[in-house]
Amino acid sequence: MALLYEVSDHIATITINRPDALNSIDLETWHELSEACAKLEADDDVWVGIITGAGGRSFSAGADLKETIPTLIDDPRGNRYDEPDTIMRGQTVTKPLIAAVNGLALGGGLEIVLACDLRIAAEGARLGAPEITLGFIPGWGATQRLARELPWAIAAGIVFSGDQIGAETAHQYGLVNEVVPADRLQAAARQLAETLCSRGPLALRAAKRAMREGLDMSLDDGLQLEHDLFDDLAYTEDAKEGVAAFQERRAATFKGR
């Protein structure tokens, strides 16, 4: 399998499993990533997802230059490859996604990270968009997501130069939430996922939707979306449990209902 998928305690862990190829994304992995994220979204027992890479050298070095890139540039205008929908483009996952960035996150690897909501990087991890050095531009979202998340000059510097940045610089820019020692990365990602699972899962999904969709709306429309989603949550079992737990000074037991 080019990709591993495991679920425990409401957390799905997706591991890109091509360590000998720096976890680069070949066609098989591309399709398996799409299928895994669709499975995560459809499973009511999964509340949070973690995406990481196998081994300690690389999260993902990007699209496989021996297979994926040649397929994409083979007469792309006249006979385009039937690309699978992914979290980078075309696929919606309403549940929080955490990127555990071990080692290199380059090209498509960076774009997977950018498609996640929260990101933890190992010390020594390096991120970058090297496509410009090959005569391309990023094709899975980096030109759009970097420009939305960072000041223009910083985003342009990453895309235009193709140079890599270290984990600490990525943290300073706000691209990652935290930098931890490499041997603590998976535990830190798991701990963050467990923290999210202690919150209301329906509320997490609503919050993500309000924030993501609100970016493309006017403030008034975004406020209306927030209001509508708040009302949708008001009579759920989880909301009643959350209020009761607060009043009784105990931890809430959410069920996603």
mmCIF file of C-alpha atoms in Angstrom:
data_model
loop_
_atom_site.group_PDB
_atom_site.id
_atom_site.type_symbol
_atom_site.label_atom_id
_atom_site.label_comp_id
_atom_site.label_asym_id
_atom_site.label_seq_id
_atom_site.Cartn_x
_atom_site.Cartn_y
_atom_site.Cartn_z
ATOM 1 C CA MET A 1 0.000 0.000 0.000
ATOM 2 C CA ALA A 2 1.262 3.456 -0.910
ATOM 3 C CA LEU A 3 -0.758 4.892 1.948
ATOM 4 C CA LEU A 4 -1.713 3.622 5.405
ATOM 5 C CA TYR A 5 -5.049 4.388 7.083
ATOM 6 C CA GLU A 6 -5.682 3.703 10.767
ATOM 7 C CA VAL A 7 -8.496 4.736 13.114
ATOM 8 C CA SER A 8 -8.512 4.752 16.904
ATOM 9 C CA ASP A 9 -10.398 6.813 19.474
ATOM 10 C CA HIS A 10 -12.141 8.963 16.832
ATOM 11 C CA ILE A 11 -8.807 9.834 15.161
ATOM 12 C CA ALA A 12 -7.894 8.714 11.636
ATOM 13 C CA THR A 13 -4.184 8.714 10.803
ATOM 14 C CA ILE A 14 -3.225 8.817 7.124
ATOM 15 C CA THR A 15 0.428 7.959 6.479
ATOM 16 C CA ILE A 16 2.044 8.452 3.084
ATOM 17 C CA ASN A 17 4.053 5.241 2.889
ATOM 18 C CA ARG A 18 6.781 5.560 0.259
ATOM 19 C CA PRO A 19 9.797 6.369 2.442
ATOM 20 C CA ASP A 20 12.315 5.096 -0.109
ATOM 21 C CA ALA A 21 10.964 7.724 -2.535
ATOM 22 C CA LEU A 22 10.788 10.438 0.138
ATOM 23 C CA ASN A 23 7.016 9.838 0.225
ATOM 24 C CA SER A 24 6.598 11.448 -3.172
ATOM 25 C CA ILE A 25 3.119 11.269 -4.669
ATOM 26 C CA ASP A 26 2.870 8.827 -7.555
ATOM 27 C CA LEU A 27 -0.440 8.113 -9.288
ATOM 28 C CA GLU A 28 -1.338 5.295 -6.903
ATOM 29 C CA THR A 29 -0.678 7.446 -3.842
ATOM 30 C CA TRP A 30 -2.613 10.339 -5.357
ATOM 31 C CA HIS A 31 -5.718 8.184 -5.766
ATOM 32 C CA GLU A 32 -5.287 6.526 -2.374
ATOM 33 C CA LEU A 33 -5.040 9.929 -0.676
ATOM 34 C CA SER A 34 -8.320 10.938 -2.299
ATOM 35 C CA GLU A 35 -9.974 7.697 -1.197
ATOM 36 C CA ALA A 36 -8.601 7.917 2.357
ATOM 37 C CA CYS A 37 -9.836 11.479 2.866
ATOM 38 C CA ALA A 38 -13.255 10.536 1.457
ATOM 39 C CA LYS A 39 -13.352 7.596 3.883
ATOM 40 C CA LEU A 40 -12.401 9.885 6.769
ATOM 41 C CA GLU A 41 -15.151 12.344 5.844
ATOM 42 C CA ALA A 42 -17.825 9.649 5.521
ATOM 43 C CA ASP A 43 -17.055 7.862 8.811
ATOM 44 C CA ASP A 44 -19.175 9.302 11.630
ATOM 45 C CA ASP A 45 -16.841 7.670 14.156
ATOM 46 C CA VAL A 46 -13.911 9.785 12.910
ATOM 47 C CA TRP A 47 -13.816 13.299 14.330
ATOM 48 C CA VAL A 48 -10.240 14.410 13.533
ATOM 49 C CA GLY A 49 -7.626 13.416 10.963
ATOM 50 C CA ILE A 50 -3.808 13.392 11.044
ATOM 51 C CA ILE A 51 -1.731 13.282 7.855
ATOM 52 C CA THR A 52 1.961 12.408 8.043
ATOM 53 C CA GLY A 53 4.734 10.599 6.194
ATOM 54 C CA ALA A 54 6.464 7.302 6.903
ATOM 55 C CA GLY A 55 10.021 7.427 8.198
ATOM 56 C CA GLY A 56 11.899 10.421 9.517
ATOM 57 C CA ARG A 57 13.234 11.986 6.334
ATOM 58 C CA SER A 58 10.183 13.294 4.546
ATOM 59 C CA PHE A 59 6.526 14.192 4.958
ATOM 60 C CA SER A 60 6.321 14.264 1.165
ATOM 61 C CA ALA A 61 8.793 15.544 -1.407
ATOM 62 C CA GLY A 62 5.890 16.317 -3.760
ATOM 63 C CA ALA A 63 4.630 14.858 -7.009
ATOM 64 C CA ASP A 64 6.669 11.930 -8.312
ATOM 65 C CA LEU A 65 8.905 13.301 -11.081
ATOM 66 C CA LYS A 66 9.153 9.900 -12.756
ATOM 67 C CA GLU A 67 5.419 9.251 -13.069
ATOM 68 C CA THR A 68 3.010 11.959 -11.930
ATOM 69 C CA ILE A 69 4.625 14.986 -13.551
ATOM 70 C CA PRO A 70 5.118 13.292 -16.964
ATOM 71 C CA THR A 71 1.476 12.204 -16.885
ATOM 72 C CA LEU A 72 0.298 15.727 -16.126
ATOM 73 C CA ILE A 73 2.310 17.371 -18.908
ATOM 74 C CA ASP A 74 1.409 14.834 -21.608
ATOM 75 C CA ASP A 75 -0.812 16.990 -23.836
ATOM 76 C CA PRO A 76 -2.505 18.640 -20.820
ATOM 77 C CA ARG A 77 -4.773 20.867 -22.923
ATOM 78 C CA GLY A 78 -6.058 18.247 -25.325
ATOM 79 C CA ASN A 79 -6.159 15.072 -23.277
ATOM 80 C CA ARG A 80 -5.945 15.883 -19.603
ATOM 81 C CA TYR A 81 -5.332 13.159 -17.044
ATOM 82 C CA ASP A 82 -8.479 12.431 -15.043
ATOM 83 C CA GLU A 83 -7.234 13.754 -11.724
ATOM 84 C CA PRO A 84 -8.857 12.544 -8.512
ATOM 85 C CA ASP A 85 -10.381 15.148 -6.237
ATOM 86 C CA THR A 86 -8.170 15.759 -3.217
ATOM 87 C CA ILE A 87 -8.086 18.048 -0.208
ATOM 88 C CA MET A 88 -5.716 20.215 -2.267
ATOM 89 C CA ARG A 89 -8.384 20.795 -4.930
ATOM 90 C CA GLY A 90 -11.947 19.581 -5.420
ATOM 91 C CA GLN A 91 -12.510 17.586 -2.215
ATOM 92 C CA THR A 92 -14.163 18.913 0.933
ATOM 93 C CA VAL A 93 -13.334 17.497 4.346
ATOM 94 C CA THR A 94 -15.377 19.165 7.055
ATOM 95 C CA LYS A 95 -13.447 17.613 9.938
ATOM 96 C CA PRO A 96 -10.256 19.168 11.335
ATOM 97 C CA LEU A 97 -7.071 17.918 9.670
ATOM 98 C CA ILE A 98 -3.659 18.038 11.338
ATOM 99 C CA ALA A 99 -0.416 17.823 9.353
ATOM 100 C CA ALA A 100 2.469 16.193 11.248
ATOM 101 C CA VAL A 101 5.399 17.406 9.163
ATOM 102 C CA ASN A 102 8.359 15.055 9.487
ATOM 103 C CA GLY A 103 11.277 16.126 7.310
ATOM 104 C CA LEU A 104 10.734 17.512 3.806
ATOM 105 C CA ALA A 105 7.408 19.029 2.705
ATOM 106 C CA LEU A 106 8.131 20.207 -0.813
ATOM 107 C CA GLY A 107 5.937 20.966 -3.812
ATOM 108 C CA GLY A 108 2.833 18.820 -3.530
ATOM 109 C CA GLY A 109 3.937 17.874 -0.021
ATOM 110 C CA LEU A 110 3.763 21.504 1.046
ATOM 111 C CA GLU A 111 0.381 21.762 -0.643
ATOM 112 C CA ILE A 112 -0.962 18.842 1.404
ATOM 113 C CA VAL A 113 0.257 20.645 4.520
ATOM 114 C CA LEU A 114 -1.436 23.865 3.401
ATOM 115 C CA ALA A 115 -4.721 21.999 2.880
ATOM 116 C CA CYS A 116 -4.657 20.925 6.542
ATOM 117 C CA ASP A 117 -6.088 23.153 9.260
ATOM 118 C CA LEU A 118 -3.404 22.724 11.912
ATOM 119 C CA ARG A 119 0.265 21.918 11.394
ATOM 120 C CA ILE A 120 3.005 20.653 13.675
ATOM 121 C CA ALA A 121 6.537 20.426 12.301
ATOM 122 C CA ALA A 122 9.540 18.485 13.522
ATOM 123 C CA GLU A 123 12.746 20.360 14.221
ATOM 124 C CA GLY A 124 14.771 20.138 11.040
ATOM 125 C CA ALA A 125 11.724 19.925 8.777
ATOM 126 C CA ARG A 126 11.966 21.975 5.604
ATOM 127 C CA LEU A 127 9.144 23.350 3.491
ATOM 128 C CA GLY A 128 9.165 24.818 0.014
ATOM 129 C CA ALA A 129 7.607 25.183 -3.416
ATOM 130 C CA PRO A 130 10.402 24.278 -5.869
ATOM 131 C CA GLU A 131 8.202 24.049 -8.980
ATOM 132 C CA ILE A 132 9.489 27.359 -10.350
ATOM 133 C CA THR A 133 12.996 25.844 -10.614
ATOM 134 C CA LEU A 134 11.571 23.218 -13.000
ATOM 135 C CA GLY A 135 9.764 25.733 -15.168
ATOM 136 C CA PHE A 136 6.348 25.167 -13.574
ATOM 137 C CA ILE A 137 4.218 26.809 -10.940
ATOM 138 C CA PRO A 138 2.632 24.959 -8.018
ATOM 139 C CA GLY A 139 -0.402 23.063 -9.245
ATOM 140 C CA TRP A 140 -2.135 21.859 -6.078
ATOM 141 C CA GLY A 141 -2.943 25.139 -4.379
ATOM 142 C CA ALA A 142 0.227 26.795 -3.080
ATOM 143 C CA THR A 143 -0.140 29.964 -5.163
ATOM 144 C CA GLN A 144 -3.614 30.446 -3.717
ATOM 145 C CA ARG A 145 -3.270 29.299 -0.122
ATOM 146 C CA LEU A 146 0.112 30.918 0.560
ATOM 147 C CA ALA A 147 -1.120 34.239 -0.789
ATOM 148 C CA ARG A 148 -4.171 34.029 1.468
ATOM 149 C CA GLU A 149 -2.285 33.007 4.597
ATOM 150 C CA LEU A 150 0.865 35.132 4.406
ATOM 151 C CA PRO A 151 1.818 38.700 3.570
ATOM 152 C CA TRP A 152 2.235 39.019 -0.191
ATOM 153 C CA ALA A 153 6.008 39.523 -0.161
ATOM 154 C CA ILE A 154 6.605 36.434 1.983
ATOM 155 C CA ALA A 155 4.295 34.248 -0.117
ATOM 156 C CA ALA A 156 5.862 35.568 -3.326
ATOM 157 C CA GLY A 157 9.344 34.928 -1.952
ATOM 158 C CA ILE A 158 8.516 31.274 -1.300
ATOM 159 C CA VAL A 159 6.867 30.694 -4.693
ATOM 160 C CA PHE A 160 9.132 32.856 -6.876
ATOM 161 C CA SER A 161 12.450 31.623 -5.431
ATOM 162 C CA GLY A 162 11.636 27.951 -5.045
ATOM 163 C CA ASP A 163 13.883 27.983 -1.979
ATOM 164 C CA GLN A 164 13.200 25.938 1.140
ATOM 165 C CA ILE A 165 12.465 27.421 4.553
ATOM 166 C CA GLY A 166 13.134 25.752 7.887
ATOM 167 C CA ALA A 167 10.538 24.758 10.449
ATOM 168 C CA GLU A 168 11.345 27.689 12.742
ATOM 169 C CA THR A 169 10.966 30.173 9.886
ATOM 170 C CA ALA A 170 7.664 28.528 8.922
ATOM 171 C CA HIS A 171 6.564 28.954 12.533
ATOM 172 C CA GLN A 172 7.561 32.616 12.522
ATOM 173 C CA TYR A 173 5.558 33.123 9.330
ATOM 174 C CA GLY A 174 2.531 31.410 10.897
ATOM 175 C CA LEU A 175 2.548 28.468 8.480
ATOM 176 C CA VAL A 176 2.869 25.950 11.318
ATOM 177 C CA ASN A 177 1.389 26.068 14.798
ATOM 178 C CA GLU A 178 4.276 24.439 16.636
ATOM 179 C CA VAL A 179 7.779 23.037 16.187
ATOM 180 C CA VAL A 180 8.747 20.045 18.317
ATOM 181 C CA PRO A 181 11.707 17.641 18.533
ATOM 182 C CA ALA A 182 11.463 15.007 15.810
ATOM 183 C CA ASP A 183 11.044 12.174 18.312
ATOM 184 C CA ARG A 184 8.008 13.933 19.800
ATOM 185 C CA LEU A 185 6.247 14.835 16.555
ATOM 186 C CA GLN A 186 3.760 11.986 16.329
ATOM 187 C CA ALA A 187 2.941 12.185 20.037
ATOM 188 C CA ALA A 188 2.388 15.936 19.769
ATOM 189 C CA ALA A 189 0.075 15.501 16.772
ATOM 190 C CA ARG A 190 -1.819 12.780 18.586
ATOM 191 C CA GLN A 191 -2.134 14.916 21.710
ATOM 192 C CA LEU A 192 -3.524 17.792 19.668
ATOM 193 C CA ALA A 193 -5.994 15.446 17.969
ATOM 194 C CA GLU A 194 -7.106 14.088 21.342
ATOM 195 C CA THR A 195 -7.643 17.625 22.602
ATOM 196 C CA LEU A 196 -9.852 18.370 19.605
ATOM 197 C CA CYS A 197 -11.763 15.140 20.191
ATOM 198 C CA SER A 198 -12.613 16.360 23.690
ATOM 199 C CA ARG A 199 -14.475 19.263 22.074
ATOM 200 C CA GLY A 200 -17.849 18.963 20.401
ATOM 201 C CA PRO A 201 -17.311 17.247 17.026
ATOM 202 C CA LEU A 202 -20.355 18.855 15.427
ATOM 203 C CA ALA A 203 -19.206 22.243 16.673
ATOM 204 C CA LEU A 204 -15.700 21.661 15.271
ATOM 205 C CA ARG A 205 -17.133 20.918 11.844
ATOM 206 C CA ALA A 206 -19.401 23.956 11.991
ATOM 207 C CA ALA A 207 -16.518 26.189 13.075
ATOM 208 C CA LYS A 208 -14.345 24.940 10.222
ATOM 209 C CA ARG A 209 -17.143 25.503 7.725
ATOM 210 C CA ALA A 210 -17.831 29.012 9.027
ATOM 211 C CA MET A 211 -14.170 29.976 8.845
ATOM 212 C CA ARG A 212 -13.379 28.342 5.483
ATOM 213 C CA GLU A 213 -16.499 29.446 3.636
ATOM 214 C CA GLY A 214 -16.476 32.834 5.315
ATOM 215 C CA LEU A 215 -13.156 33.670 3.677
ATOM 216 C CA ASP A 216 -14.939 33.867 0.316
ATOM 217 C CA MET A 217 -17.876 35.932 1.622
ATOM 218 C CA SER A 218 -18.514 39.482 2.608
ATOM 219 C CA LEU A 219 -18.434 40.100 6.351
ATOM 220 C CA ASP A 220 -22.230 40.376 6.480
ATOM 221 C CA ASP A 221 -22.693 37.075 4.637
ATOM 222 C CA GLY A 222 -20.091 35.414 6.827
ATOM 223 C CA LEU A 223 -21.827 36.631 9.964
ATOM 224 C CA GLN A 224 -25.114 35.247 8.664
ATOM 225 C CA LEU A 225 -23.488 31.872 7.975
ATOM 226 C CA GLU A 226 -22.075 31.849 11.502
ATOM 227 C CA HIS A 227 -25.512 32.695 12.912
ATOM 228 C CA ASP A 228 -27.195 29.914 10.920
ATOM 229 C CA LEU A 229 -24.628 27.331 11.998
ATOM 230 C CA PHE A 230 -24.968 28.443 15.633
ATOM 231 C CA ASP A 231 -28.724 27.913 15.402
ATOM 232 C CA ASP A 232 -28.208 24.470 13.850
ATOM 233 C CA LEU A 233 -26.103 23.433 16.838
ATOM 234 C CA ALA A 234 -28.353 24.890 19.513
ATOM 235 C CA TYR A 235 -30.675 21.885 19.831
ATOM 236 C CA THR A 236 -28.176 19.076 19.339
ATOM 237 C CA GLU A 237 -27.515 16.501 22.028
ATOM 238 C CA ASP A 238 -23.887 17.661 22.129
ATOM 239 C CA ALA A 239 -24.853 21.253 22.900
ATOM 240 C CA LYS A 240 -27.128 20.130 25.729
ATOM 241 C CA GLU A 241 -24.371 17.895 27.082
ATOM 242 C CA GLY A 242 -21.801 20.693 26.869
ATOM 243 C CA VAL A 243 -23.946 23.111 28.846
ATOM 244 C CA ALA A 244 -24.863 20.455 31.411
ATOM 245 C CA ALA A 245 -21.227 19.460 31.863
ATOM 246 C CA PHE A 246 -20.231 23.084 32.397
ATOM 247 C CA GLN A 247 -22.950 23.590 35.004
ATOM 248 C CA GLU A 248 -22.039 20.353 36.754
ATOM 249 C CA ARG A 249 -18.313 21.086 36.603
ATOM 250 C CA ARG A 250 -17.374 17.891 34.807
ATOM 251 C CA ALA A 251 -15.869 16.925 31.492
ATOM 252 C CA ALA A 252 -18.385 16.725 28.673
ATOM 253 C CA THR A 253 -19.024 13.419 26.915
ATOM 254 C CA PHE A 254 -19.811 14.295 23.326
ATOM 255 C CA LYS A 255 -21.365 11.818 20.896
ATOM 256 C CA GLY A 256 -21.490 13.743 17.656
ATOM 257 C CA ARG A 257 -25.267 13.999 17.753
#
